[in-house]
Coordinates of N, CA and C in Angstrom, one line a residue:
M1 N 0.8 -1.2 0.0 CA 0.0 0.0 0.0 C 0.9 1.3 0.0
Y2 N 2.0 1.2 0.7 CA 2.9 2.4 0.7 C 3.3 2.8 -0.7
H3 N 3.7 1.8 -1.6 CA 4.1 2.1 -2.9 C 2.9 2.6 -3.8
T4 N 1.7 2.1 -3.4 CA 0.5 2.5 -4.2 C 0.3 4.0 -4.1
F5 N 0.7 4.6 -2.9 CA 0.4 6.0 -2.7 C 1.6 7.0 -3.0
I6 N 2.6 6.5 -3.6 CA 3.8 7.4 -3.9 C 3.4 8.3 -5.1
N7 N 2.8 7.8 -6.1 CA 2.4 8.6 -7.3 C 0.9 8.4 -7.5
P8 N 0.2 9.4 -8.1 CA 0.7 10.7 -8.6 C 1.1 11.6 -7.4
T9 N 1.9 12.6 -7.7 CA 2.4 13.5 -6.7 C 1.7 14.9 -6.7
T10 N 1.6 15.4 -5.5 CA 1.1 16.8 -5.3 C 2.0 17.8 -6.0
Y11 N 1.5 18.6 -6.8 CA 2.3 19.6 -7.6 C 1.7 21.0 -7.4
M12 N 2.0 21.6 -6.3 CA 1.6 23.0 -6.1 C 2.2 23.5 -4.8
D13 N 2.3 24.8 -4.7 CA 2.9 25.4 -3.4 C 1.8 25.4 -2.4
V14 N 2.2 25.9 -1.2 CA 1.2 25.8 -0.1 C 0.0 26.8 -0.3
N15 N 0.2 27.7 -1.2 CA -1.0 28.6 -1.5 C -1.7 28.2 -2.8
G16 N -1.4 27.0 -3.3 CA -2.2 26.4 -4.4 C -1.6 26.8 -5.8
E17 N -0.5 27.5 -5.8 CA 0.0 28.0 -7.1 C 0.9 26.9 -7.7
Y18 N 0.9 26.8 -9.0 CA 1.8 25.8 -9.7 C 2.0 26.3 -11.1
K19 N 3.1 25.8 -11.8 CA 3.4 26.2 -13.2 C 2.6 25.2 -14.1
G20 N 1.8 25.8 -15.0 CA 1.0 25.0 -15.9 C 1.6 24.6 -17.2
L21 N 0.9 23.9 -18.0 CA 1.3 23.4 -19.3 C 1.7 24.6 -20.2
D22 N 1.0 25.7 -20.0 CA 1.3 26.9 -20.8 C 2.4 27.7 -20.3
Q23 N 3.1 27.2 -19.3 CA 4.3 27.8 -18.6 C 3.9 29.0 -17.8
N24 N 2.7 29.3 -17.6 CA 2.2 30.3 -16.7 C 1.9 29.8 -15.3
I25 N 1.8 30.7 -14.4 CA 1.4 30.4 -13.0 C -0.1 30.3 -12.8
H26 N -0.6 29.2 -12.3 CA -2.0 29.0 -12.1 C -2.2 28.7 -10.6
K27 N -3.5 28.7 -10.2 CA -3.8 28.5 -8.8 C -4.9 27.5 -8.7
A28 N -4.7 26.4 -8.0 CA -5.8 25.4 -7.7 C -6.5 25.9 -6.4
T29 N -7.8 26.3 -6.6 CA -8.5 27.0 -5.5 C -9.4 26.0 -4.8
D30 N -9.9 24.9 -5.4 CA -10.8 24.0 -4.8 C -10.4 22.6 -4.9
F31 N -9.1 22.3 -5.2 CA -8.7 21.0 -5.3 C -7.1 20.9 -5.1
T32 N -6.6 19.7 -4.8 CA -5.2 19.5 -4.8 C -4.7 19.2 -6.2
H33 N -3.7 19.9 -6.6 CA -3.3 19.7 -8.0 C -2.2 18.6 -8.0
Y34 N -2.3 17.7 -9.0 CA -1.4 16.5 -9.0 C -0.7 16.5 -10.4
T35 N 0.4 15.8 -10.4 CA 1.1 15.5 -11.6 C 1.7 14.1 -11.5
T36 N 2.7 13.7 -12.4 CA 3.2 12.4 -12.5 C 2.1 11.3 -12.8
F37 N 1.4 11.6 -13.8 CA 0.4 10.6 -14.3 C 1.1 9.7 -15.3
S38 N 1.6 8.6 -14.9 CA 2.2 7.6 -15.8 C 1.0 6.6 -16.2
L39 N 0.1 7.1 -17.0 CA -1.2 6.5 -17.1 C -1.3 5.1 -17.7
W40 N -0.3 4.7 -18.5 CA -0.3 3.4 -19.0 C -0.1 2.4 -17.9
D41 N 0.6 2.8 -16.9 CA 0.9 2.0 -15.7 C -0.3 2.0 -14.7
T42 N -1.1 3.0 -14.7 CA -2.0 3.2 -13.6 C -3.5 3.1 -13.9
Y43 N -3.9 3.2 -15.2 CA -5.3 3.2 -15.5 C -6.0 1.9 -15.2
R44 N -5.3 0.8 -15.3 CA -6.0 -0.5 -15.1 C -6.4 -0.8 -13.7
A45 N -5.6 -0.4 -12.7 CA -5.8 -0.8 -11.3 C -5.7 0.3 -10.3
L46 N -4.7 1.1 -10.4 CA -4.5 2.1 -9.4 C -5.6 3.1 -9.3
H47 N -6.0 3.7 -10.4 CA -7.1 4.7 -10.3 C -8.5 4.1 -10.0
P48 N -8.8 2.9 -10.5 CA -10.0 2.2 -10.0 C -9.9 1.9 -8.4
L49 N -8.7 1.6 -7.9 CA -8.6 1.5 -6.5 C -8.8 2.8 -5.8
F50 N -8.2 3.9 -6.3 CA -8.5 5.2 -5.7 C -10.0 5.5 -5.7
N51 N -10.7 5.1 -6.7 CA -12.1 5.4 -6.7 C -12.9 4.7 -5.6
I52 N -12.3 3.7 -5.1 CA -12.9 2.9 -4.0 C -12.4 3.4 -2.6
I53 N -11.1 3.6 -2.4 CA -10.6 3.9 -1.1 C -10.3 5.4 -0.9
Q54 N -10.1 6.1 -2.0 CA -9.8 7.6 -1.9 C -10.5 8.3 -3.0
P55 N -11.8 8.3 -3.0 CA -12.6 8.9 -4.1 C -12.3 10.4 -4.3
K56 N -12.2 11.1 -3.2 CA -12.0 12.6 -3.3 C -10.6 12.9 -3.9
R57 N -9.6 12.1 -3.5 CA -8.3 12.3 -4.1 C -8.3 12.0 -5.6
N58 N -9.0 11.0 -6.0 CA -9.1 10.6 -7.4 C -9.8 11.7 -8.2
G59 N -10.8 12.3 -7.6 CA -11.6 13.4 -8.2 C -10.7 14.6 -8.4
D60 N -9.8 14.8 -7.5 CA -8.8 15.9 -7.6 C -7.8 15.6 -8.8
M61 N -7.5 14.4 -8.9 CA -6.6 14.0 -10.0 C -7.3 14.2 -11.4
V62 N -8.6 14.0 -11.5 CA -9.3 14.3 -12.7 C -9.3 15.8 -12.9
K63 N -9.5 16.5 -11.9 CA -9.5 18.0 -12.0 C -8.1 18.5 -12.5
S64 N -7.1 17.8 -12.0 CA -5.7 18.1 -12.5 C -5.6 17.8 -14.0
M65 N -6.2 16.7 -14.4 CA -6.1 16.4 -15.8 C -6.9 17.4 -16.7
M66 N -8.0 17.8 -16.1 CA -8.8 18.8 -16.9 C -8.0 20.2 -16.9
A67 N -7.3 20.5 -15.9 CA -6.4 21.7 -15.9 C -5.3 21.6 -17.0
H68 N -4.7 20.4 -17.0 CA -3.7 20.1 -18.1 C -4.3 20.3 -19.5
Y69 N -5.5 19.8 -19.7 CA -6.2 20.0 -21.0 C -6.5 21.4 -21.3
N70 N -7.0 22.2 -20.3 CA -7.3 23.6 -20.5 C -6.1 24.5 -20.8
Q71 N -5.0 24.1 -20.2 CA -3.8 24.9 -20.3 C -2.9 24.5 -21.5
F72 N -3.2 23.4 -22.1 CA -2.4 22.8 -23.2 C -2.8 23.3 -24.5
S73 N -1.8 23.9 -25.3 CA -2.2 24.4 -26.6 C -2.7 23.4 -27.6
M74 N -2.4 22.1 -27.4 CA -2.9 21.0 -28.2 C -4.3 20.5 -27.8
K75 N -4.8 21.0 -26.7 CA -6.1 20.6 -26.2 C -6.2 19.1 -26.1
M76 N -5.3 18.5 -25.3 CA -5.3 17.1 -25.0 C -5.2 16.8 -23.5
L77 N -5.9 15.8 -23.1 CA -5.7 15.3 -21.7 C -4.3 14.7 -21.6
P78 N -3.8 14.5 -20.4 CA -2.4 14.0 -20.2 C -2.2 12.6 -20.9
I79 N -1.1 12.4 -21.5 CA -0.6 11.1 -21.9 C 0.3 10.6 -20.8
W80 N 1.3 11.4 -20.4 CA 2.2 11.0 -19.3 C 2.6 12.4 -18.7
S81 N 1.8 12.9 -17.8 CA 2.0 14.2 -17.3 C 3.2 14.3 -16.3
H82 N 4.0 15.3 -16.5 CA 5.2 15.4 -15.7 C 5.5 16.9 -15.4
Y83 N 4.9 17.3 -14.3 CA 5.0 18.7 -13.9 C 4.5 19.6 -15.0
A84 N 5.2 20.6 -15.5 CA 4.6 21.5 -16.5 C 4.9 21.0 -17.9
N85 N 5.0 19.7 -18.1 CA 5.3 19.1 -19.4 C 4.5 17.8 -19.6
D86 N 4.5 17.3 -20.8 CA 4.0 15.9 -21.0 C 5.2 15.1 -21.6
N87 N 5.4 13.9 -21.1 CA 6.5 13.1 -21.6 C 6.2 12.4 -22.9
W88 N 5.0 12.3 -23.3 CA 4.6 11.7 -24.6 C 5.1 10.3 -24.7
C89 N 5.0 9.5 -23.7 CA 5.5 8.1 -23.8 C 4.4 7.2 -23.4
M90 N 4.5 5.9 -23.9 CA 3.5 4.9 -23.6 C 2.3 5.0 -24.6
S91 N 1.7 3.8 -24.9 CA 0.6 3.8 -25.8 C -0.7 4.3 -25.2
G92 N -1.6 4.7 -26.0 CA -3.0 5.1 -25.6 C -3.1 6.5 -25.1
Y93 N -4.3 6.9 -24.8 CA -4.7 8.1 -24.2 C -5.5 7.8 -23.0
H94 N -4.9 7.1 -22.0 CA -5.7 6.5 -20.9 C -6.2 7.4 -19.9
S95 N -5.9 8.7 -19.9 CA -6.6 9.6 -19.0 C -8.1 9.6 -19.3
V96 N -8.5 9.3 -20.5 CA -10.0 9.3 -20.7 C -10.6 8.1 -19.9
S97 N -9.9 7.0 -19.7 CA -10.5 5.9 -18.9 C -10.6 6.4 -17.5
V98 N -9.6 7.1 -17.0 CA -9.7 7.5 -15.6 C -10.8 8.5 -15.4
V99 N -10.9 9.5 -16.3 CA -12.0 10.5 -16.3 C -13.4 9.8 -16.3
A100 N -13.6 8.9 -17.3 CA -14.9 8.3 -17.4 C -15.2 7.5 -16.1
D101 N -14.3 6.7 -15.6 CA -14.5 5.9 -14.4 C -14.9 6.8 -13.2
A102 N -14.2 7.9 -13.0 CA -14.5 8.7 -11.9 C -15.9 9.4 -12.0
I103 N -16.2 9.8 -13.2 CA -17.5 10.5 -13.4 C -18.7 9.5 -13.2
I104 N -18.6 8.3 -13.8 CA -19.6 7.3 -13.7 C -19.8 6.8 -12.3
K105 N -18.8 6.8 -11.5 CA -18.9 6.4 -10.1 C -19.2 7.5 -9.2
G106 N -19.4 8.7 -9.7 CA -19.8 9.8 -8.9 C -18.7 10.5 -8.1
N107 N -17.5 10.4 -8.5 CA -16.3 10.9 -7.7 C -15.7 12.2 -8.3
Y108 N -16.4 12.8 -9.3 CA -15.9 14.0 -9.9 C -17.0 15.1 -9.8
D109 N -16.7 16.2 -9.2 CA -17.8 17.2 -9.0 C -17.6 18.4 -10.0
G110 N -16.8 18.2 -11.0 CA -16.6 19.2 -12.1 C -17.7 19.0 -13.1
D111 N -17.6 19.7 -14.2 CA -18.6 19.6 -15.3 C -18.3 18.4 -16.1
P112 N -19.2 17.4 -16.0 CA -19.0 16.1 -16.8 C -19.0 16.3 -18.3
K113 N -19.9 17.2 -18.8 CA -20.0 17.4 -20.2 C -18.7 18.0 -20.8
E114 N -18.1 18.9 -20.0 CA -16.8 19.5 -20.4 C -15.7 18.4 -20.4
A115 N -15.8 17.5 -19.4 CA -14.9 16.4 -19.4 C -15.0 15.4 -20.6
L116 N -16.3 15.2 -20.9 CA -16.5 14.3 -22.1 C -16.0 15.0 -23.4
K117 N -16.2 16.3 -23.5 CA -15.6 17.0 -24.6 C -14.1 16.9 -24.7
A118 N -13.4 17.0 -23.5 CA -12.0 16.8 -23.5 C -11.6 15.4 -23.9
C119 N -12.3 14.4 -23.5 CA -12.0 13.0 -23.9 C -12.1 12.9 -25.4
I120 N -13.2 13.4 -26.0 CA -13.4 13.2 -27.4 C -12.4 14.0 -28.2
E121 N -12.0 15.2 -27.7 CA -11.0 15.9 -28.4 C -9.7 15.3 -28.4
T122 N -9.3 14.7 -27.3 CA -8.1 13.9 -27.1 C -8.0 12.8 -28.1
A123 N -9.1 12.0 -28.2 CA -9.2 10.8 -29.0 C -9.3 11.2 -30.5
S124 N -9.4 12.5 -30.8 CA -9.6 12.9 -32.2 C -8.4 13.6 -32.8
K125 N -7.2 13.5 -32.1 CA -6.0 14.2 -32.6 C -5.4 13.3 -33.7
R126 N -5.7 13.6 -34.9 CA -5.4 12.7 -36.1 C -3.9 12.6 -36.3
D127 N -3.1 13.6 -35.9 CA -1.7 13.6 -36.1 C -0.9 13.0 -35.0
Y128 N -1.5 12.4 -34.0 CA -0.8 11.8 -32.8 C -0.8 10.3 -32.9
E129 N 0.4 9.7 -33.1 CA 0.6 8.3 -32.9 C -0.4 7.4 -33.7
G130 N -0.7 7.8 -34.9 CA -1.6 6.9 -35.8 C -3.1 7.0 -35.5
I131 N -3.5 8.0 -34.8 CA -4.9 8.2 -34.5 C -5.7 8.4 -35.8
G132 N -5.2 9.2 -36.7 CA -5.9 9.4 -38.0 C -6.2 8.1 -38.7
Q133 N -5.2 7.3 -38.8 CA -5.4 6.0 -39.5 C -6.3 5.1 -38.7
Y134 N -6.2 5.1 -37.4 CA -7.2 4.3 -36.6 C -8.6 4.8 -36.8
I135 N -8.8 6.1 -36.9 CA -10.2 6.6 -37.1 C -10.7 6.2 -38.5
D136 N -9.8 6.3 -39.5 CA -10.3 6.0 -40.9 C -10.4 4.5 -41.1
L137 N -9.5 3.7 -40.6 CA -9.5 2.2 -40.9 C -10.0 1.3 -39.9
G138 N -10.0 1.8 -38.6 CA -10.3 0.9 -37.5 C -9.1 0.2 -36.9
Y139 N -7.9 0.5 -37.5 CA -6.7 -0.1 -37.0 C -5.6 0.8 -37.5
I140 N -4.3 0.6 -37.0 CA -3.2 1.3 -37.5 C -2.3 0.4 -38.3
P141 N -2.0 0.7 -39.5 CA -1.2 -0.2 -40.3 C 0.2 -0.4 -39.8
A142 N 0.7 -1.6 -39.8 CA 2.1 -1.9 -39.2 C 3.1 -1.1 -40.0
E143 N 2.9 -0.9 -41.3 CA 3.9 -0.3 -42.1 C 4.0 1.2 -41.8
K144 N 3.0 1.7 -41.1 CA 3.0 3.1 -40.7 C 3.5 3.4 -39.3
N145 N 3.5 2.3 -38.4 CA 3.7 2.5 -37.0 C 4.3 1.3 -36.4
G146 N 5.4 1.4 -35.7 CA 6.1 0.2 -35.2 C 5.4 -0.5 -34.0
T147 N 4.4 0.2 -33.4 CA 3.6 -0.4 -32.3 C 2.1 -0.4 -32.7
S148 N 1.9 -0.7 -34.0 CA 0.5 -0.6 -34.5 C -0.5 -1.4 -33.8
V149 N -0.2 -2.7 -33.5 CA -1.2 -3.5 -32.8 C -1.5 -3.0 -31.4
S150 N -0.4 -2.8 -30.7 CA -0.5 -2.3 -29.3 C -1.4 -1.0 -29.2
N151 N -1.0 0.0 -30.1 CA -1.7 1.2 -30.1 C -3.2 1.0 -30.5
T152 N -3.4 0.2 -31.5 CA -4.8 -0.1 -31.9 C -5.6 -0.6 -30.7
L153 N -5.1 -1.6 -30.0 CA -5.8 -2.2 -28.9 C -6.0 -1.1 -27.8
E154 N -5.0 -0.3 -27.5 CA -5.2 0.7 -26.4 C -6.2 1.7 -26.8
Y155 N -6.2 2.2 -28.1 CA -7.2 3.1 -28.5 C -8.6 2.6 -28.5
A156 N -8.7 1.3 -28.8 CA -10.1 0.7 -28.8 C -10.6 0.7 -27.4
Y157 N -9.8 0.3 -26.4 CA -10.3 0.3 -25.0 C -10.6 1.7 -24.6
D158 N -9.8 2.7 -24.9 CA -10.0 4.1 -24.5 C -11.3 4.6 -25.1
D159 N -11.6 4.3 -26.4 CA -12.8 4.7 -27.1 C -14.0 4.1 -26.4
W160 N -13.9 2.8 -26.0 CA -15.0 2.1 -25.3 C -15.3 2.9 -24.0
A161 N -14.2 3.3 -23.3 CA -14.4 4.0 -22.1 C -15.2 5.3 -22.3
I162 N -14.8 6.0 -23.4 CA -15.4 7.3 -23.7 C -16.9 7.0 -24.0
A163 N -17.2 5.9 -24.8 CA -18.5 5.6 -25.2 C -19.4 5.3 -23.9
Q164 N -18.8 4.7 -22.9 CA -19.5 4.5 -21.7 C -19.9 5.8 -21.0
L165 N -19.0 6.7 -21.0 CA -19.2 8.0 -20.4 C -20.3 8.8 -21.2
A166 N -20.2 8.7 -22.5 CA -21.3 9.4 -23.3 C -22.6 8.8 -23.1
K167 N -22.7 7.4 -22.9 CA -24.0 6.8 -22.6 C -24.5 7.2 -21.3
H168 N -23.6 7.3 -20.3 CA -23.9 7.7 -18.9 C -24.5 9.1 -18.9
L169 N -24.0 10.0 -19.8 CA -24.5 11.3 -19.8 C -25.6 11.6 -20.8
G170 N -26.1 10.5 -21.4 CA -27.2 10.6 -22.4 C -26.8 11.2 -23.7
K171 N -25.5 11.2 -24.0 CA -25.0 11.8 -25.3 C -24.8 10.7 -26.3
Q172 N -25.9 10.0 -26.7 CA -25.8 8.9 -27.5 C -25.1 9.1 -28.9
R173 N -25.3 10.4 -29.4 CA -24.8 10.7 -30.7 C -23.2 10.5 -30.8
F174 N -22.6 10.7 -29.7 CA -21.1 10.6 -29.6 C -20.6 9.1 -29.8
I175 N -21.5 8.2 -29.4 CA -21.1 6.8 -29.4 C -20.9 6.3 -30.8
I176 N -21.6 6.8 -31.8 CA -21.5 6.4 -33.2 C -20.0 6.7 -33.6
G177 N -19.5 7.8 -33.3 CA -18.2 8.2 -33.7 C -17.1 7.4 -33.0
L178 N -17.4 6.6 -32.0 CA -16.5 5.8 -31.3 C -16.6 4.3 -31.6
S179 N -17.3 4.1 -32.8 CA -17.6 2.7 -33.1 C -16.4 1.8 -33.5
N180 N -15.2 2.5 -33.7 CA -14.0 1.7 -34.0 C -13.7 0.7 -32.9
A181 N -14.1 1.0 -31.7 CA -13.8 0.1 -30.6 C -14.6 -1.2 -30.8
L182 N -15.7 -1.2 -31.5 CA -16.5 -2.4 -31.7 C -16.0 -3.3 -32.8
K183 N -15.3 -2.7 -33.8 CA -14.9 -3.4 -34.9 C -13.4 -3.8 -34.9
T184 N -12.6 -3.1 -34.1 CA -11.2 -3.4 -34.0 C -10.9 -4.8 -33.8
G185 N -11.5 -5.5 -32.8 CA -11.3 -6.8 -32.5 C -11.4 -7.8 -33.6
R186 N -12.4 -7.5 -34.5 CA -12.7 -8.4 -35.6 C -11.6 -8.2 -36.7
I187 N -11.0 -7.0 -36.7 CA -10.0 -6.7 -37.8 C -8.6 -7.3 -37.5
I188 N -8.2 -7.3 -36.2 CA -6.8 -7.7 -36.0 C -6.6 -8.9 -35.1
S189 N -7.8 -9.6 -34.8 CA -7.7 -10.8 -33.9 C -7.8 -12.1 -34.7
I190 N -7.1 -13.1 -34.2 CA -7.3 -14.5 -34.7 C -7.7 -15.4 -33.6
P191 N -9.1 -15.6 -33.5 CA -9.6 -16.3 -32.3 C -9.0 -17.7 -32.1
P192 N -8.7 -18.5 -33.1 CA -8.1 -19.8 -32.7 C -6.8 -19.7 -32.0
L193 N -6.0 -18.6 -32.2 CA -4.8 -18.4 -31.5 C -4.8 -17.5 -30.3
D194 N -6.0 -16.9 -30.1 CA -6.2 -15.9 -29.0 C -5.1 -14.8 -29.2
L195 N -4.9 -14.3 -30.4 CA -3.8 -13.5 -30.7 C -4.2 -12.3 -31.6
C196 N -3.6 -11.2 -31.4 CA -3.8 -10.0 -32.3 C -2.5 -9.7 -33.0
V197 N -2.7 -9.5 -34.3 CA -1.5 -9.3 -35.2 C -1.7 -8.2 -36.2
P198 N -0.7 -7.7 -36.8 CA -0.8 -6.7 -37.8 C -1.7 -7.2 -39.0
V199 N -2.5 -6.3 -39.6 CA -3.4 -6.7 -40.6 C -2.7 -7.4 -41.8
F200 N -1.5 -6.9 -42.2 CA -0.9 -7.5 -43.3 C -0.5 -9.0 -43.1
L201 N -0.5 -9.4 -41.9 CA -0.2 -10.8 -41.6 C -1.4 -11.7 -41.5
M202 N -2.6 -11.2 -41.5 CA -3.8 -11.9 -41.3 C -3.9 -13.1 -42.3
E203 N -3.8 -12.8 -43.6 CA -4.1 -13.8 -44.6 C -3.0 -14.9 -44.5
V204 N -1.8 -14.5 -44.3 CA -0.7 -15.5 -44.2 C -1.0 -16.5 -43.0
L205 N -1.4 -15.9 -41.9 CA -1.6 -16.8 -40.7 C -2.9 -17.6 -40.9
K206 N -3.9 -17.1 -41.6 CA -5.1 -17.9 -41.9 C -4.8 -19.1 -42.7
K207 N -3.9 -18.9 -43.7 CA -3.5 -20.0 -44.6 C -2.7 -21.0 -43.8
I208 N -1.8 -20.6 -42.9 CA -1.0 -21.5 -42.1 C -2.0 -22.3 -41.2
L209 N -3.0 -21.7 -40.6 CA -3.9 -22.4 -39.8 C -4.7 -23.4 -40.5
M210 N -5.1 -23.1 -41.8 CA -5.9 -24.0 -42.6 C -5.1 -25.3 -42.8
F211 N -3.8 -25.3 -43.0 CA -3.0 -26.5 -43.4 C -2.3 -27.1 -42.2
S212 N -2.4 -26.5 -41.0 CA -1.6 -27.0 -39.9 C -2.4 -28.1 -39.2
A213 N -1.7 -28.9 -38.4 CA -2.3 -29.9 -37.6 C -3.1 -29.3 -36.5
P214 N -4.1 -30.0 -35.9 CA -4.8 -29.5 -34.8 C -3.8 -29.2 -33.6
M215 N -4.1 -28.1 -32.9 CA -3.2 -27.7 -31.9 C -2.9 -28.8 -30.8
D216 N -3.9 -29.6 -30.5 CA -3.7 -30.6 -29.5 C -2.7 -31.6 -29.9
R217 N -2.6 -31.9 -31.2 CA -1.7 -32.9 -31.8 C -0.3 -32.3 -31.8
V218 N -0.2 -31.0 -32.1 CA 1.1 -30.3 -32.0 C 1.7 -30.4 -30.6
L219 N 0.9 -30.1 -29.7 CA 1.3 -30.1 -28.3 C 1.6 -31.5 -27.8

């Protein structure tokens, strides 16, 4: 439990002031401002745990993410927030999962519609890590991105999380635009192998499976 509470870290002076993404001084007036969001590491278990045992603290973390979004010239929620910067590392835009979970569970007292807008805008940055291709095709081509399968799967989960938030808020029209999450699994998965692969390998592997011996005989 000690290690669980090391990060994220408080990032503000005793009067609530801190340096924002725009490199200006801001003041957190009604919440504790946090940073060190290594979200690929924490969205699966740490933030859901905070929602149960420290809901107010997790709500403040979402407010910190919204501050990041509002101060950032690119209008994106954190990818890997580090003080007045973003490290831009790790797959996905998992802040949307944290935001959606906190709102649906009633742990965020900010404007949920504004938070949904931030989630959708983050997921719509076409020039970031293959998002444009993912939006157009439902997957990221391997010849365009060295982590195509990983990114595709991460984006699909994140879009599903946004869709749950949109449904919770009664914004059904936004769910249609997030339908890639529903078709991605059919595009890059091979059920017999319980495996996801780049699209260009699909036909090759299907042919191999057709002529291979049953798996139990191989084993």
